[in-house]
PDB file of C-alpha atoms in Angstrom:
ATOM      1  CA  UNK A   1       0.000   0.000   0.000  1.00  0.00           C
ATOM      2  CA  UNK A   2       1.286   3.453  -0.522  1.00  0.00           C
ATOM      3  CA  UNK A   3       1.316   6.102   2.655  1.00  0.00           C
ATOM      4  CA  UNK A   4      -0.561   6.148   5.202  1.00  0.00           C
ATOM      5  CA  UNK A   5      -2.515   8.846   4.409  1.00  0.00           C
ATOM      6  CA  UNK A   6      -3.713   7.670   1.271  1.00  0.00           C
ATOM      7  CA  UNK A   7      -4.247   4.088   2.700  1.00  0.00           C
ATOM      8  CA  UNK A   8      -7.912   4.304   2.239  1.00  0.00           C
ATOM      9  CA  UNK A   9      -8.027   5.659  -1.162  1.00  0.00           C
ATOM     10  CA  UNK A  10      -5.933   3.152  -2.386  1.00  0.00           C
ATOM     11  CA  UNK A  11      -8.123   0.126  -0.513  1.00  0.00           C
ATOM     12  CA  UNK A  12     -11.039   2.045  -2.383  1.00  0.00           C
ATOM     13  CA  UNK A  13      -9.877   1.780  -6.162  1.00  0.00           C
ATOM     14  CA  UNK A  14      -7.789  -0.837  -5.503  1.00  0.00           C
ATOM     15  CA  UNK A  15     -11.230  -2.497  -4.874  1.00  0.00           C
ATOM     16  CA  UNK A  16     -12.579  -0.483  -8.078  1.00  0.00           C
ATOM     17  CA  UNK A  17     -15.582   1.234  -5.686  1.00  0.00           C
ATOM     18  CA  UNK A  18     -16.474   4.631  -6.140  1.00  0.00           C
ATOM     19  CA  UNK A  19     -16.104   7.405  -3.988  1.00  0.00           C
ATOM     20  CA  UNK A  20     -19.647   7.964  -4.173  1.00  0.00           C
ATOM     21  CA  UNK A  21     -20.601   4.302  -3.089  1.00  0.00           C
ATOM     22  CA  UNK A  22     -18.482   4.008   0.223  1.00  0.00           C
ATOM     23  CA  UNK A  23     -19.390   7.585   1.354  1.00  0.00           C
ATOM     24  CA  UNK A  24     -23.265   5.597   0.417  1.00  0.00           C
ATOM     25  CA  UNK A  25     -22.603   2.621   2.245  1.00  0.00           C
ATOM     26  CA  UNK A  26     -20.461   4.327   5.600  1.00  0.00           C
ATOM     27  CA  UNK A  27     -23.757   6.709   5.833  1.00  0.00           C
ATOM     28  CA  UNK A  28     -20.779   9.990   5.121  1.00  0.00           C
ATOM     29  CA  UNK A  29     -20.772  12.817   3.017  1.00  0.00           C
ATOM     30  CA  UNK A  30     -18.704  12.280   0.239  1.00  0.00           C
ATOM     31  CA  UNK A  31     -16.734  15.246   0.917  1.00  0.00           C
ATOM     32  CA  UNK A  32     -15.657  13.663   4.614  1.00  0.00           C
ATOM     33  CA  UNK A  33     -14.785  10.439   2.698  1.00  0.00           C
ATOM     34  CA  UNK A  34     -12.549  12.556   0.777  1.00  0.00           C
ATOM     35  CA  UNK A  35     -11.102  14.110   3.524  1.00  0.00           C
ATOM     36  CA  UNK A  36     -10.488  11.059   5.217  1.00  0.00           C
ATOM     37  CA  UNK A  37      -9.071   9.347   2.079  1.00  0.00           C
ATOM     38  CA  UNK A  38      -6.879  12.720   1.794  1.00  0.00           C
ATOM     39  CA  UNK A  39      -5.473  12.527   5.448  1.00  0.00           C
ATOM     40  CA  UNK A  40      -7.051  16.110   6.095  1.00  0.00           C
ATOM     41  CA  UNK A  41      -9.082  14.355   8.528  1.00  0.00           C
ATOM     42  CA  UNK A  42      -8.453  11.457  10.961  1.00  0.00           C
ATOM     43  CA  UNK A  43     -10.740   8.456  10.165  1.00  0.00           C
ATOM     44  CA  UNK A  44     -13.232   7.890  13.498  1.00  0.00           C
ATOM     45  CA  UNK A  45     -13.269   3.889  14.458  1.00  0.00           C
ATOM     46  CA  UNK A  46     -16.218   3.721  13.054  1.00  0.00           C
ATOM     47  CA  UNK A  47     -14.811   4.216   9.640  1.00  0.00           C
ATOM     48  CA  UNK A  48     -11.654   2.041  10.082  1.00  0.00           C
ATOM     49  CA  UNK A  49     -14.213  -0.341  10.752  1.00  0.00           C
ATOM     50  CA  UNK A  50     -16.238  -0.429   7.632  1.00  0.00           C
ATOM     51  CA  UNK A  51     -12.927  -0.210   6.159  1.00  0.00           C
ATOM     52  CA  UNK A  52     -12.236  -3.674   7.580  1.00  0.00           C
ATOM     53  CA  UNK A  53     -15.836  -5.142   6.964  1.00  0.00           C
ATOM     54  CA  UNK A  54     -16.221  -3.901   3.424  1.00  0.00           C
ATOM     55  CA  UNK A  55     -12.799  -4.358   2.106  1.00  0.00           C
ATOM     56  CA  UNK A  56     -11.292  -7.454   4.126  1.00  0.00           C
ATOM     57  CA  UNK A  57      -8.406  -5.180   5.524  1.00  0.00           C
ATOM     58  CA  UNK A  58      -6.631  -6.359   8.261  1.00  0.00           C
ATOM     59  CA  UNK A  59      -7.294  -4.099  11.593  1.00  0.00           C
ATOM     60  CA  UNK A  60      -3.629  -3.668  11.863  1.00  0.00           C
ATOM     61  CA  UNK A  61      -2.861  -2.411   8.495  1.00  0.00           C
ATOM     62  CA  UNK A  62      -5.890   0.388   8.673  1.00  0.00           C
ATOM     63  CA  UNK A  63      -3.947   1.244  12.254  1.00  0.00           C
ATOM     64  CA  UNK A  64      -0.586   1.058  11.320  1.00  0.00           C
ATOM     65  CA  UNK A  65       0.730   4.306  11.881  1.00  0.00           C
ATOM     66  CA  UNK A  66      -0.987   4.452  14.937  1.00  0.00           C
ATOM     67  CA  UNK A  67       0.218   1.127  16.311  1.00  0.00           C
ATOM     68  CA  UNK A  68       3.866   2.711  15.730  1.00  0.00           C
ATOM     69  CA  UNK A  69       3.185   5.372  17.531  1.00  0.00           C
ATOM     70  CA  UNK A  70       1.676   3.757  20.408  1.00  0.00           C
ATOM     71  CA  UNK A  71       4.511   1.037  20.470  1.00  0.00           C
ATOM     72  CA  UNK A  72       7.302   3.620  20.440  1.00  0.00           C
ATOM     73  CA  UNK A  73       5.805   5.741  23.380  1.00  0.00           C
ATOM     74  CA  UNK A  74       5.168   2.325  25.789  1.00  0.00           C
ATOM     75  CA  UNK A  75       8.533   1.413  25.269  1.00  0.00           C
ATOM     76  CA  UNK A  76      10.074   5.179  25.894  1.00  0.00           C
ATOM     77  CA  UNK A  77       7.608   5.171  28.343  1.00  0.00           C
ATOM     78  CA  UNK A  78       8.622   2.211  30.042  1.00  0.00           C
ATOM     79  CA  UNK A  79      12.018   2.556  30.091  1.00  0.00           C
ATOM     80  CA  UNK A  80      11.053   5.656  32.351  1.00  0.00           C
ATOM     81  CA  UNK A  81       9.409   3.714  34.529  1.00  0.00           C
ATOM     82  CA  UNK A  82      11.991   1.358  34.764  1.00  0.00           C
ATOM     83  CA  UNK A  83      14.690   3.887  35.851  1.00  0.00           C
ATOM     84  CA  UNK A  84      12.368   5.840  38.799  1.00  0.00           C
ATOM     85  CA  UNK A  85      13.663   5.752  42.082  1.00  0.00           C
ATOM     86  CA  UNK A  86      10.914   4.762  44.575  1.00  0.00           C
ATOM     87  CA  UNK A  87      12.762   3.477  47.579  1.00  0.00           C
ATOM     88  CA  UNK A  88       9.579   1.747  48.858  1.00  0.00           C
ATOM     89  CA  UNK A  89       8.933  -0.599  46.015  1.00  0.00           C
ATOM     90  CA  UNK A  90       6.352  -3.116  47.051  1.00  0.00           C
ATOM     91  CA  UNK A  91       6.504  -6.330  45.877  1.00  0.00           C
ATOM     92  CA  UNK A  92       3.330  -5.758  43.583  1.00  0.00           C
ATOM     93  CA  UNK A  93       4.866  -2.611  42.197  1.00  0.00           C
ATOM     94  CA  UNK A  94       7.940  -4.581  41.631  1.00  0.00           C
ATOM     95  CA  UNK A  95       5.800  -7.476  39.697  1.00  0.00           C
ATOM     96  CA  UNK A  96       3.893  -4.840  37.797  1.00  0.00           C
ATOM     97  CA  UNK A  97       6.831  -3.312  36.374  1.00  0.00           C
ATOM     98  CA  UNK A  98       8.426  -6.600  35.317  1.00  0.00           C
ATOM     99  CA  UNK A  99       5.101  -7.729  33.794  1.00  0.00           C
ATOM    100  CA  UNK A 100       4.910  -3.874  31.971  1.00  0.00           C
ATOM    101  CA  UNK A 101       9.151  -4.752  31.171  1.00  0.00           C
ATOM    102  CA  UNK A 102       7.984  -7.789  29.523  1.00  0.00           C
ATOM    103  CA  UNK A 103       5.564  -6.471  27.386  1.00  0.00           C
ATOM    104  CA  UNK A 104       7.789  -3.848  26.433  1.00  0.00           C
ATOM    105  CA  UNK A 105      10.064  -6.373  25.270  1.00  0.00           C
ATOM    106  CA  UNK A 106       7.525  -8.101  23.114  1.00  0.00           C
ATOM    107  CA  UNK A 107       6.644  -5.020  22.052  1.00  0.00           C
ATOM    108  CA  UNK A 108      10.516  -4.235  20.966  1.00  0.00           C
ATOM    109  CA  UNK A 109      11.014  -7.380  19.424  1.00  0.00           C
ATOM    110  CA  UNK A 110       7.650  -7.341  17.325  1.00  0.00           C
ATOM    111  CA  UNK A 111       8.178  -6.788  13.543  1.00  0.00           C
ATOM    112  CA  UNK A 112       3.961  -6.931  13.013  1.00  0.00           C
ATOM    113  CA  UNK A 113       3.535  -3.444  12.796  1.00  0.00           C
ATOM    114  CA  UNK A 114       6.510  -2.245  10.646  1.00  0.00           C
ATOM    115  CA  UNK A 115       6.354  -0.918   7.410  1.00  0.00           C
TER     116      UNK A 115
END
């Protein structure tokens, strides 16, 4: 697929669908679908969800760049967390940051959401 931006255009006429049509069948005004398809305008959940039902794409594709996003702030994120000083760690904060540490280094190793 080509950027992110244009990642539902391209689903669209990949799919050879009109404009027209999907703005029809999501219930938008063809001028939001544009928008959307344009990246002027975030696509709501909603949308990503059609997306998914209409067109067969993967959840994780239509999310992408947010997944990378999200990814690369829990594991900046954690490293802060890792490197606070609390002298009175409990032993549940000390298990929650190990569990939150080994999601982080799922999260690290995971090649899913690369592009």
């Amino acid at each position: 697929m080509n950027k992110p931006t244009h990642l539902l255009k391209q689903i669209r006429t990949d799919a050879d669908v009109t404009q027209q049509d999907v703005a029809f069948l999501l219930n938008i005004d063809k001028g939001n679908l544009n928008r959307y398809e344009t990246g002027k305008r975030s696509p709501t959940p909603e949308i990503l969800l059609m997306y998914h039902i209409l067109f067969g794409v993967p959840i994780s594709e239509l999310l992408s760049p947010q997944l990378k996003n999200i990814r690369k702030q829990l594991i900046r994120r954690s490293a802060l967390l890792h490197t606070q000083n609390n002298p009175k760690h409990t032993l549940k904060s000390i298990n929650s940051i190990a569990y939150i540490q080994a999601i982080v280094n799922h999260l690290s190793q995971e090649k899913l959401y690369d592009a």
